[in-house]
mmCIF file of C-alpha atoms in Angstrom:
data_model
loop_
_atom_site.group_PDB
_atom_site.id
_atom_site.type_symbol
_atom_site.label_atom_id
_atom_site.label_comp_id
_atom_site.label_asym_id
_atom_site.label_seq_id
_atom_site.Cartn_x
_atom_site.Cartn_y
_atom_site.Cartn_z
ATOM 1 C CA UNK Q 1 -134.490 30.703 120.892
ATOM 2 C CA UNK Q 2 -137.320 29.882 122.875
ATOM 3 C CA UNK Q 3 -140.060 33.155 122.805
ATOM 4 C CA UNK Q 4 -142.873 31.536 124.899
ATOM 5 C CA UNK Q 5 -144.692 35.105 126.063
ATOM 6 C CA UNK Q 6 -143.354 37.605 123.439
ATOM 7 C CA UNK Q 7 -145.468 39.355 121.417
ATOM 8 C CA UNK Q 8 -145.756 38.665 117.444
ATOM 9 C CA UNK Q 9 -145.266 41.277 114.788
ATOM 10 C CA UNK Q 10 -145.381 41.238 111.086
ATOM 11 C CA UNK Q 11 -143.375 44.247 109.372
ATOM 12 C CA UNK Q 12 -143.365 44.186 105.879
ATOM 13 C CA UNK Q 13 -140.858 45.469 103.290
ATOM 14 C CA UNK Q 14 -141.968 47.150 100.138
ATOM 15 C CA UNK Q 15 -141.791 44.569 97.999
ATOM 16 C CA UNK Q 16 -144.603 42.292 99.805
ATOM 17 C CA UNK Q 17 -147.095 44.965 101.296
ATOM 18 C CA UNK Q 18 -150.064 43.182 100.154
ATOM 19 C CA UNK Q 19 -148.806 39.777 101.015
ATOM 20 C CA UNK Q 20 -147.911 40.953 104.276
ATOM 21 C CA UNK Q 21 -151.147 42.122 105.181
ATOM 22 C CA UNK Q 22 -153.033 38.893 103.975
ATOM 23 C CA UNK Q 23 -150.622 36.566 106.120
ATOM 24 C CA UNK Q 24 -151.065 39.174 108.721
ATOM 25 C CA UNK Q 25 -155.227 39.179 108.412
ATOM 26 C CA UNK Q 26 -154.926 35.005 108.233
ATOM 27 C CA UNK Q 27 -153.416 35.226 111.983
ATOM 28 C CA UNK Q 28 -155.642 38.254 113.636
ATOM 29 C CA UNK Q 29 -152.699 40.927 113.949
ATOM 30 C CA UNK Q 30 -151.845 44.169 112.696
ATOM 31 C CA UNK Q 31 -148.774 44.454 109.945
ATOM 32 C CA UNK Q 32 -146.583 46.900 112.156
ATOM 33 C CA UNK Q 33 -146.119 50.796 111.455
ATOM 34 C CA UNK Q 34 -142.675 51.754 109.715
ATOM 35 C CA UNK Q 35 -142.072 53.053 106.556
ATOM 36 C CA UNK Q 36 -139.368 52.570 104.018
ATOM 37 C CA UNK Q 37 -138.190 55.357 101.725
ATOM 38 C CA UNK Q 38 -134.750 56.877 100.765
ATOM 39 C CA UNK Q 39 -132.915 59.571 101.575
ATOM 40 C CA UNK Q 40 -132.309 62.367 98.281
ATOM 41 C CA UNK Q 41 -128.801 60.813 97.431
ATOM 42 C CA UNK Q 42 -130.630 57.184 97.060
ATOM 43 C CA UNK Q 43 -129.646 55.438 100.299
ATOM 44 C CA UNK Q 44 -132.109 53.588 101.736
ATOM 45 C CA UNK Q 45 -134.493 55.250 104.921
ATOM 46 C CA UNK Q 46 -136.058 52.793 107.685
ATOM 47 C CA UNK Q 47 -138.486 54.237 110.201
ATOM 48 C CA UNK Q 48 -140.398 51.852 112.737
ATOM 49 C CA UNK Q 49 -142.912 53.845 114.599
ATOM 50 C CA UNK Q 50 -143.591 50.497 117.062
ATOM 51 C CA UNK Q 51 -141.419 49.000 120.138
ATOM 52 C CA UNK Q 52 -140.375 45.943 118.712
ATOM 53 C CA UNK Q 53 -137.996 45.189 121.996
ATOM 54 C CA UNK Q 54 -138.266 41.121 122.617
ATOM 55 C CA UNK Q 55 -141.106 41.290 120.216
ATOM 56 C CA UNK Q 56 -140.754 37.932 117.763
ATOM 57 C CA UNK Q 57 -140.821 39.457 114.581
ATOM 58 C CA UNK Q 58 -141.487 38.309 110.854
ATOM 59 C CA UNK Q 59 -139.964 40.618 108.349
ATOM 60 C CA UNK Q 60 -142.220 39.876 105.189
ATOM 61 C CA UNK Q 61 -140.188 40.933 101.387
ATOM 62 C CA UNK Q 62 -139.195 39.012 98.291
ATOM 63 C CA UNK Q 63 -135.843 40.057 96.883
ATOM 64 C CA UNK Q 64 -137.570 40.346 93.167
ATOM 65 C CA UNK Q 65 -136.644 43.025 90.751
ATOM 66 C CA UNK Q 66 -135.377 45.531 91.528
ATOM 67 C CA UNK Q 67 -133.310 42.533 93.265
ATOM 68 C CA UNK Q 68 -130.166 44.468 94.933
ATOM 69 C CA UNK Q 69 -133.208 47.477 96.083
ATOM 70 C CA UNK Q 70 -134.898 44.995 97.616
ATOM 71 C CA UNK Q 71 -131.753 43.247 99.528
ATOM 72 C CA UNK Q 72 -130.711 46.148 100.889
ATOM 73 C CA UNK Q 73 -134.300 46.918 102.101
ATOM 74 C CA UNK Q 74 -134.486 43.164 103.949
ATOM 75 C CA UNK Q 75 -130.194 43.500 105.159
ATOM 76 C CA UNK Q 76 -131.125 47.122 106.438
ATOM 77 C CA UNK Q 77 -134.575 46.382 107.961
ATOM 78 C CA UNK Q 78 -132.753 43.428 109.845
ATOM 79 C CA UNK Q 79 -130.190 45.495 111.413
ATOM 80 C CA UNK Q 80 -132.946 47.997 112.405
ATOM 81 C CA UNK Q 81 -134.738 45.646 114.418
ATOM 82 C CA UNK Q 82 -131.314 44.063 115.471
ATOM 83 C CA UNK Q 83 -130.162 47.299 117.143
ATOM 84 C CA UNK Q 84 -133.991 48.359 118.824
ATOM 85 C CA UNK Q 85 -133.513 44.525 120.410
ATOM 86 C CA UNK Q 86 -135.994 42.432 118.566
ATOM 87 C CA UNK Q 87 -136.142 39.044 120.498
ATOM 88 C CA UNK Q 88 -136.027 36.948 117.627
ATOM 89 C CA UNK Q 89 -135.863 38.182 113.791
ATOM 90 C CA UNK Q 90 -137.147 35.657 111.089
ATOM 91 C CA UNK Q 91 -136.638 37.166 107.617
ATOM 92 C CA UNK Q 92 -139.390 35.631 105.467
ATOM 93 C CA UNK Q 93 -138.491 35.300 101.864
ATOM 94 C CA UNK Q 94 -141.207 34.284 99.993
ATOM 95 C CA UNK Q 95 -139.388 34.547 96.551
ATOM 96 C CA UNK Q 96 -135.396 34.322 97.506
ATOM 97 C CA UNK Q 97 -133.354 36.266 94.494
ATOM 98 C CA UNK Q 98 -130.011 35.345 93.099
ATOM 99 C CA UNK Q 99 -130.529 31.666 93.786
ATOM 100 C CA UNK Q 100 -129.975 30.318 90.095
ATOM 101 C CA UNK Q 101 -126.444 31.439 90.827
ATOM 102 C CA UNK Q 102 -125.908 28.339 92.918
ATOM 103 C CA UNK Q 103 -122.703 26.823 91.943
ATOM 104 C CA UNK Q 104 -120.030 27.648 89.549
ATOM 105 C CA UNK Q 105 -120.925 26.608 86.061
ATOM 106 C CA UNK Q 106 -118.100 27.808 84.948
ATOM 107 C CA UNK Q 107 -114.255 29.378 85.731
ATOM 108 C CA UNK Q 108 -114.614 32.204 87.839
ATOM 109 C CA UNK Q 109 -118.643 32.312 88.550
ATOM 110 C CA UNK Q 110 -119.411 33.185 92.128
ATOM 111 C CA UNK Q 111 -122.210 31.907 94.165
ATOM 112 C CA UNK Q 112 -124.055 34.419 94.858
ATOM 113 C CA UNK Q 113 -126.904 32.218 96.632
ATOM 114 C CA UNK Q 114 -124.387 31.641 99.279
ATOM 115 C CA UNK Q 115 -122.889 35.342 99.163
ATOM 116 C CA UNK Q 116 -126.900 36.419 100.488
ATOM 117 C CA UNK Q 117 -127.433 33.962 102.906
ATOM 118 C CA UNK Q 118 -124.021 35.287 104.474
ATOM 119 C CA UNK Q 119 -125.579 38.109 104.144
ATOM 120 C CA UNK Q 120 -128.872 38.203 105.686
ATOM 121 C CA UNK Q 121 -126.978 35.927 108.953
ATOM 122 C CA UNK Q 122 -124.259 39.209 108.829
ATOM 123 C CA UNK Q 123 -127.565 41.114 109.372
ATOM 124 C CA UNK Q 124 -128.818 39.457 111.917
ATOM 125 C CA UNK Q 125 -131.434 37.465 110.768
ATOM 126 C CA UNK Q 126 -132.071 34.431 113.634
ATOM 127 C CA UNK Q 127 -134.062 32.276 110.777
ATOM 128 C CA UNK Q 128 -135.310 32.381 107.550
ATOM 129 C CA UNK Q 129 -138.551 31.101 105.964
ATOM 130 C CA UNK Q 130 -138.755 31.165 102.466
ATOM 131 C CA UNK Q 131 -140.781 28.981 99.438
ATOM 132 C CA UNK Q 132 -139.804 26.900 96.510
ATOM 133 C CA UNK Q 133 -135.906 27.223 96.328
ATOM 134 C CA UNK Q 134 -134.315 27.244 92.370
ATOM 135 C CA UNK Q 135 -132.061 24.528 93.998
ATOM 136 C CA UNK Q 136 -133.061 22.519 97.288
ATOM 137 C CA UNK Q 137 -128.738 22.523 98.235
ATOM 138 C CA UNK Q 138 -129.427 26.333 99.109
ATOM 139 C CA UNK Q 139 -130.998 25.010 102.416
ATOM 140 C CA UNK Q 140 -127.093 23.914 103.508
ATOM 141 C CA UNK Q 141 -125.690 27.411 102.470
ATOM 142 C CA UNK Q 142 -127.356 29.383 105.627
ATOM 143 C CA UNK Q 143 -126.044 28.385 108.789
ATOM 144 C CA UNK Q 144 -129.525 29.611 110.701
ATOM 145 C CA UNK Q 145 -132.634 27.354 110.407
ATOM 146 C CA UNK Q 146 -134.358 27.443 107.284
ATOM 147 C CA UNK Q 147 -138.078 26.246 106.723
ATOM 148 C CA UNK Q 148 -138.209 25.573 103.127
ATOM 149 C CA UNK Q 149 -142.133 25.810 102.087
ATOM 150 C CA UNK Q 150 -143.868 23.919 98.770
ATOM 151 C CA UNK Q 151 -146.066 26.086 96.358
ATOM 152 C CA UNK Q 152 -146.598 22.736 94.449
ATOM 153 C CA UNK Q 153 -149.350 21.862 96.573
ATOM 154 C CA UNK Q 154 -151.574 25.150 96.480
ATOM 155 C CA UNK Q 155 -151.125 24.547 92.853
ATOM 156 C CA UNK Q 156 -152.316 21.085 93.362
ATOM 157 C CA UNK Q 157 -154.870 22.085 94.980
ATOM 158 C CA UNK Q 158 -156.701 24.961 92.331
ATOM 159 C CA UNK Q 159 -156.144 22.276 89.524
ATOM 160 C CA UNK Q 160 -157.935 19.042 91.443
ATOM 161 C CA UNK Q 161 -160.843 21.874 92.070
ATOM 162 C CA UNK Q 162 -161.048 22.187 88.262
ATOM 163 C CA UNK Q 163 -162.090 18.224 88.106
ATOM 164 C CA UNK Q 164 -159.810 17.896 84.604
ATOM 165 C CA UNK Q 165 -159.917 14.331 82.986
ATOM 166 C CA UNK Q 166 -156.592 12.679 81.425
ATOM 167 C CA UNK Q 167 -154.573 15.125 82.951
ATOM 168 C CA UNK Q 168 -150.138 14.094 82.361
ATOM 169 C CA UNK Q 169 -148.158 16.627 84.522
ATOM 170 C CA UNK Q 170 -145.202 17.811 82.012
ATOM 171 C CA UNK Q 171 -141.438 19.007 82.736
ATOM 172 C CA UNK Q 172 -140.248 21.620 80.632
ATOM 173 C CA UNK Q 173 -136.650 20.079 80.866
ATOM 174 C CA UNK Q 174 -134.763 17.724 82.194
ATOM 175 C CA UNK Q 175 -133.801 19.925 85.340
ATOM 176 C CA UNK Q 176 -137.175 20.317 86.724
ATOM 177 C CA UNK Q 177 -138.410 16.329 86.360
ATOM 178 C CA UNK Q 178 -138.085 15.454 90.422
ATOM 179 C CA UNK Q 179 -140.380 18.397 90.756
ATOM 180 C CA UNK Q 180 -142.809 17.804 88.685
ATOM 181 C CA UNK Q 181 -142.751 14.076 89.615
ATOM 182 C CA UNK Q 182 -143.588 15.572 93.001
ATOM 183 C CA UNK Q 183 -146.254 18.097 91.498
ATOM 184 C CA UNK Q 184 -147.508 14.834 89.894
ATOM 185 C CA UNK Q 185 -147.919 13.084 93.323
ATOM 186 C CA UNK Q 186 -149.773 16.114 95.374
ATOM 187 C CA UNK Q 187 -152.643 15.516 92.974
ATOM 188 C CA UNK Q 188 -155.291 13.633 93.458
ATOM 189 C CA UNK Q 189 -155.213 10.262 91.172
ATOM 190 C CA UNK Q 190 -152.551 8.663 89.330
ATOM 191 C CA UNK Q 191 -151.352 11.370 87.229
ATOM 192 C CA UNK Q 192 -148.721 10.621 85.087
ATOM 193 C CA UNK Q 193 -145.530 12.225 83.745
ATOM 194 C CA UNK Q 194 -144.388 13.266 80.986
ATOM 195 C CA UNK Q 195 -140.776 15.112 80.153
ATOM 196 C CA UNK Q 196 -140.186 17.650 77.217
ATOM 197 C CA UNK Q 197 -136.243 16.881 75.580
ATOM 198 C CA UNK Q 198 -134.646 19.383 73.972
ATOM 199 C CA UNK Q 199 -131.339 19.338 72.298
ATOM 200 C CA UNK Q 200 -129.773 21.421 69.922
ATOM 201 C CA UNK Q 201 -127.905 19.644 67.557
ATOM 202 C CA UNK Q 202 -124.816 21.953 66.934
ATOM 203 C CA UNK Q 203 -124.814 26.310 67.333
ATOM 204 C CA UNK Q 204 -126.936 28.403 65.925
ATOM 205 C CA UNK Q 205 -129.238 25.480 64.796
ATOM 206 C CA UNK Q 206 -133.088 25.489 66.392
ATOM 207 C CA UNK Q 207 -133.486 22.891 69.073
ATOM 208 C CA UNK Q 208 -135.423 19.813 68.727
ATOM 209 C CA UNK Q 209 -137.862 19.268 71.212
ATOM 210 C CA UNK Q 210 -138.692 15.021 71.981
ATOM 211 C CA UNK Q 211 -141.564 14.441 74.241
ATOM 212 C CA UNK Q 212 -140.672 11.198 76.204
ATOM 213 C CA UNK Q 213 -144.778 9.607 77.350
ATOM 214 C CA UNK Q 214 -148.049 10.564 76.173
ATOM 215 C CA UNK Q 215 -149.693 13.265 76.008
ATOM 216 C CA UNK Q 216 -151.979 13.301 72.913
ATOM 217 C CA UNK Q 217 -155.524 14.187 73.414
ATOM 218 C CA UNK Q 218 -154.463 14.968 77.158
ATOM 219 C CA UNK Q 219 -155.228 18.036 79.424
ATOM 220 C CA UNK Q 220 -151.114 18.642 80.078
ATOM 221 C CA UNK Q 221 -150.013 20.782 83.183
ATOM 222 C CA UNK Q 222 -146.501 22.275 82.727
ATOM 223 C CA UNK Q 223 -144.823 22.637 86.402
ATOM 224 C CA UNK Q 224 -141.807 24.547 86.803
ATOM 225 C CA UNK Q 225 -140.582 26.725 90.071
ATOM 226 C CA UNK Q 226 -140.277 30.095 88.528
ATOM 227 C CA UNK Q 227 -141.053 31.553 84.843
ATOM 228 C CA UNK Q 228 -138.712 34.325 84.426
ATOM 229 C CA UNK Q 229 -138.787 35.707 80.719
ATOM 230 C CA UNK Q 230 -141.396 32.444 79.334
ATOM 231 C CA UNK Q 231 -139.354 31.630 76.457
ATOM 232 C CA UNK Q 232 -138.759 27.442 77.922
ATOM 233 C CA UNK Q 233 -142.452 27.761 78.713
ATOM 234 C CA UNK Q 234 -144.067 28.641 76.236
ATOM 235 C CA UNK Q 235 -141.573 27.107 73.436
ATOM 236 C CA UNK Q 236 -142.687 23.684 75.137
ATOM 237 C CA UNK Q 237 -146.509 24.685 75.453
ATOM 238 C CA UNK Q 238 -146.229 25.025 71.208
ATOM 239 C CA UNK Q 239 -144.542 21.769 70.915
ATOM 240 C CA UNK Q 240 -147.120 19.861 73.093
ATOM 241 C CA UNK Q 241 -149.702 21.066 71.580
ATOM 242 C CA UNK Q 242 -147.724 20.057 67.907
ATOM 243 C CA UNK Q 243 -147.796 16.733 69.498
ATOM 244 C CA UNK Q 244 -151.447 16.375 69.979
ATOM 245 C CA UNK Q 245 -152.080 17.494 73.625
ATOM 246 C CA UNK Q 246 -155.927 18.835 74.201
ATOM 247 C CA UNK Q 247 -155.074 21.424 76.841
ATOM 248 C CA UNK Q 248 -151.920 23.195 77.976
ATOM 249 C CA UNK Q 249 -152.022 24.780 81.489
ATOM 250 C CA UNK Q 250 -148.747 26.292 82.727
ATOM 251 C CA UNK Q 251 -148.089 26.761 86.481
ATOM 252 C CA UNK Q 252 -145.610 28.269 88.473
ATOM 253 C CA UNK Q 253 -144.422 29.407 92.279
ATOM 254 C CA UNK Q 254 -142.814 32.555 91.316
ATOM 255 C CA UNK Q 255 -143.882 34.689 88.432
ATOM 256 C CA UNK Q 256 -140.722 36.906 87.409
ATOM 257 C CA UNK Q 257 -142.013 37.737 84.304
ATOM 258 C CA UNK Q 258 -139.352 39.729 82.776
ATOM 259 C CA UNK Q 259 -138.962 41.374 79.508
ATOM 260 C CA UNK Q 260 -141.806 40.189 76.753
ATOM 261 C CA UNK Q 261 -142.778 37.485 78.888
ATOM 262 C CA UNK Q 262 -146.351 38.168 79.123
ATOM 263 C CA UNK Q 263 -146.714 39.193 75.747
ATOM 264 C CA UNK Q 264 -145.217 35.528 74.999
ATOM 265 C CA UNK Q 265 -147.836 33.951 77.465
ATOM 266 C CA UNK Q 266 -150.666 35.306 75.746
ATOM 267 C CA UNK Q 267 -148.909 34.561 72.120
ATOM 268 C CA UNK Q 268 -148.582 31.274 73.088
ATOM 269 C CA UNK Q 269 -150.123 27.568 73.155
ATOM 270 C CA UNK Q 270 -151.053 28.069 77.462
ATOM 271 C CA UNK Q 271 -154.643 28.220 77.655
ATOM 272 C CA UNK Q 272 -154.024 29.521 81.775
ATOM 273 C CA UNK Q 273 -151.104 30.023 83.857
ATOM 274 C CA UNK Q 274 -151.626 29.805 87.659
ATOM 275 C CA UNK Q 275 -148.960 31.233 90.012
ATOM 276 C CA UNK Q 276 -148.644 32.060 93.540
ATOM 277 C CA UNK Q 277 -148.378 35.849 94.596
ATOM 278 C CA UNK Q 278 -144.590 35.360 96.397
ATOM 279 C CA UNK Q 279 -143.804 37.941 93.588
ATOM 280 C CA UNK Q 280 -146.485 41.122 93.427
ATOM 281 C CA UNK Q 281 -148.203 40.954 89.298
ATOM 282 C CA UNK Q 282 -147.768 44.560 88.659
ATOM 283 C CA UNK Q 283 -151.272 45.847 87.227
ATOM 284 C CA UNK Q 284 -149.836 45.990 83.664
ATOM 285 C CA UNK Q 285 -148.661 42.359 83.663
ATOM 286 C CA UNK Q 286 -152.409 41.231 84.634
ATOM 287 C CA UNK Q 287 -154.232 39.256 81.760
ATOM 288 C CA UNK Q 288 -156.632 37.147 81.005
ATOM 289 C CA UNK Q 289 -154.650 33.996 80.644
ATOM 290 C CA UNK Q 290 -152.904 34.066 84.113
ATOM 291 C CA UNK Q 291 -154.580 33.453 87.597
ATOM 292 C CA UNK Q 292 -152.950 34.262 90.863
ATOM 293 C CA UNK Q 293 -153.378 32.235 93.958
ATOM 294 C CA UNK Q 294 -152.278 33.639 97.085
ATOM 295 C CA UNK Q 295 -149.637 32.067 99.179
ATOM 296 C CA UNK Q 296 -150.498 34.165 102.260
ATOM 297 C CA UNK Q 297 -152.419 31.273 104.489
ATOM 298 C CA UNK Q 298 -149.570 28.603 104.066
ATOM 299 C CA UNK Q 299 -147.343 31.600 104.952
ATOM 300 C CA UNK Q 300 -149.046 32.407 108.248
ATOM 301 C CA UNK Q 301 -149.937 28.852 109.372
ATOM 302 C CA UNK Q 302 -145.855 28.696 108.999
ATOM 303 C CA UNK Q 303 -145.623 31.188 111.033
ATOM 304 C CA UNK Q 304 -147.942 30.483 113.755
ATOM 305 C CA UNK Q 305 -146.169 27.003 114.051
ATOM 306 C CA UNK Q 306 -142.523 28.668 114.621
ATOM 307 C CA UNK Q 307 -144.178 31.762 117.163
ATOM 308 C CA UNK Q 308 -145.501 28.708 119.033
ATOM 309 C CA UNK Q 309 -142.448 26.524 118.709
ATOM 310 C CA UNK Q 310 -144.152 23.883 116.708
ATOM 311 C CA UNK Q 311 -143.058 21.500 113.510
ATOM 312 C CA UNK Q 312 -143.581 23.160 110.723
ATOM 313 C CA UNK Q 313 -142.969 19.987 108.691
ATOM 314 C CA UNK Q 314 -146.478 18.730 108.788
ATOM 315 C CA UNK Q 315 -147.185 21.907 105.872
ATOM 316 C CA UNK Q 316 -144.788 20.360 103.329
#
């Protein structure tokens, strides 16, 4: 849909107030006026207090915990601006929920990755702009365009401004070694790679944990897409540094950080953890070990590119 004259507007869901108002700040714009609530039985409330008619409009929220709260929010939101004849709707998903459940592992699993995109196109979304995927086939489940962002290289970025020597970029499995190899590419130098192999030999038996290159007497960076309760994490930051690594520094796009997780972080062998803010750190999860980066400028430079109609693929 071509929107050459409309207006922009950047409405934000409770889940990503404060990233909504840095992306909005990065382009020179107001975040729009409406307020989400709920009604006494639970149900959720949407109020806009701004014509939004042929407006193109970013609808900033991550569908983190409380996951199914914060879908509804987005799905209800969407039909809101649907029905008060928003020109062009682009939901922007900075941390997209329920995408481990991507195919069926096993008898009877649904896919619930697909199940939300049907959703949020049901809704009315006209596009969707989200970061760092659990699986990059999730792209093919939406049948509106989908601009698929990297956090690997704002990651890239913090740790090449820290000037480390002998760094090897490490996978935590065997799942996540095309992105690290990637991670390993965005920064600056030959950086090598390194991948942690765990197997456990039959149930209820600890794993052993191989660790196929070098990495002793090396400042190791663990790369992974999300951390969710830190237990792969931090279980390989102990075995690197049982294997003679100097440094371990963890890093991550989206920091779910359930259950102990933190409390493992700063139990463990990671000396920092950088992540992006696509998921808000509530105030009791902030420690000394972890550093946030915000996401908010590659976010808004995205989003200038598809007001104005331009590639966004020159940001990946």
């Amino acid at each position: 849909m071509n929107t050459s004259g409309s207006e922009i507007k950047i409405i934000a869901g409770n889940a990503s107030k404060e990233l909504a108002q840095k992306i909005a700040d990065h382009i020179g714009i107001k975040v729009c006026d409406c307020e989400v609530g709920t009604f006494s039985d639970g149900e959720i409330s949407v109020n806009i207090y701004e014509v939004v008619r042929g407006c193109d409009i970013f609808l900033v929220q991550s569908t983190n915990s409380p996951v199914n709260d914060n879908l509804m929010e987005l799905l209800i939101m969407i039909d809101a601006l649907k029905r008060a004849s928003a020109g062009r709707i682009t939901a922007v998903i900075p941390y997209y929920g329920y995408a481990r459940q991507d195919r069926k592992a096993k008898p009877r699993d649904p896919i619930t990755a697909k199940l939300v995109a049907n959703l949020l196109t049901a809704a009315g979304a006209d596009r969707v702009l989200t970061m760092d995927l659990h699986a990059a086939q999730i792209q093919g489940y939406f049948d509106i365009p989908l601009d698929h962002l990297q956090g690997g290289k704002l990651l890239a970025e913090y740790f090449d401004s820290k000037k480390l020597e002998d760094i090897v970029v490490v996978s935590p499995d065997l799942g996540s070694v095309t992105r690290s190899r990637n991670f390993a590419n965005v920064l600056e130098g030959d950086v090598p790679l390194a991948i942690i192999d765990k197997r456990r030999p039959k149930a209820n038996v600890s794993e052993i944990m191989n660790i196929i290159g070098d990495v002793k007497g090396k400042n190791v960076i663990l790369f992974d897409d999300m951390i969710d309760t830190a237990g792969t994490i931090c279980n390989a930051a102990n075995a690197l540094k049982e294997f003679g690594a100097k440094n371990v520094y963890a890093c991550c796009t989206h920091a779910v950080l359930s259950g102990q997780a933190v409390q493992r972080i700063q139990d463990s062998a990671i000396c920092e953890l950088v992540i992006l803010d696509t998921i808000k750190l509530p105030e009791d999860k902030h420690i000394d070990k972890i550093k946030v980066i915000s996401a908010s400028e590659l976010f808004a430079d995205a989003i200038k590119k598809i007001f104005s109609n331009q590639s966004v693929s020159m940001l990946f």
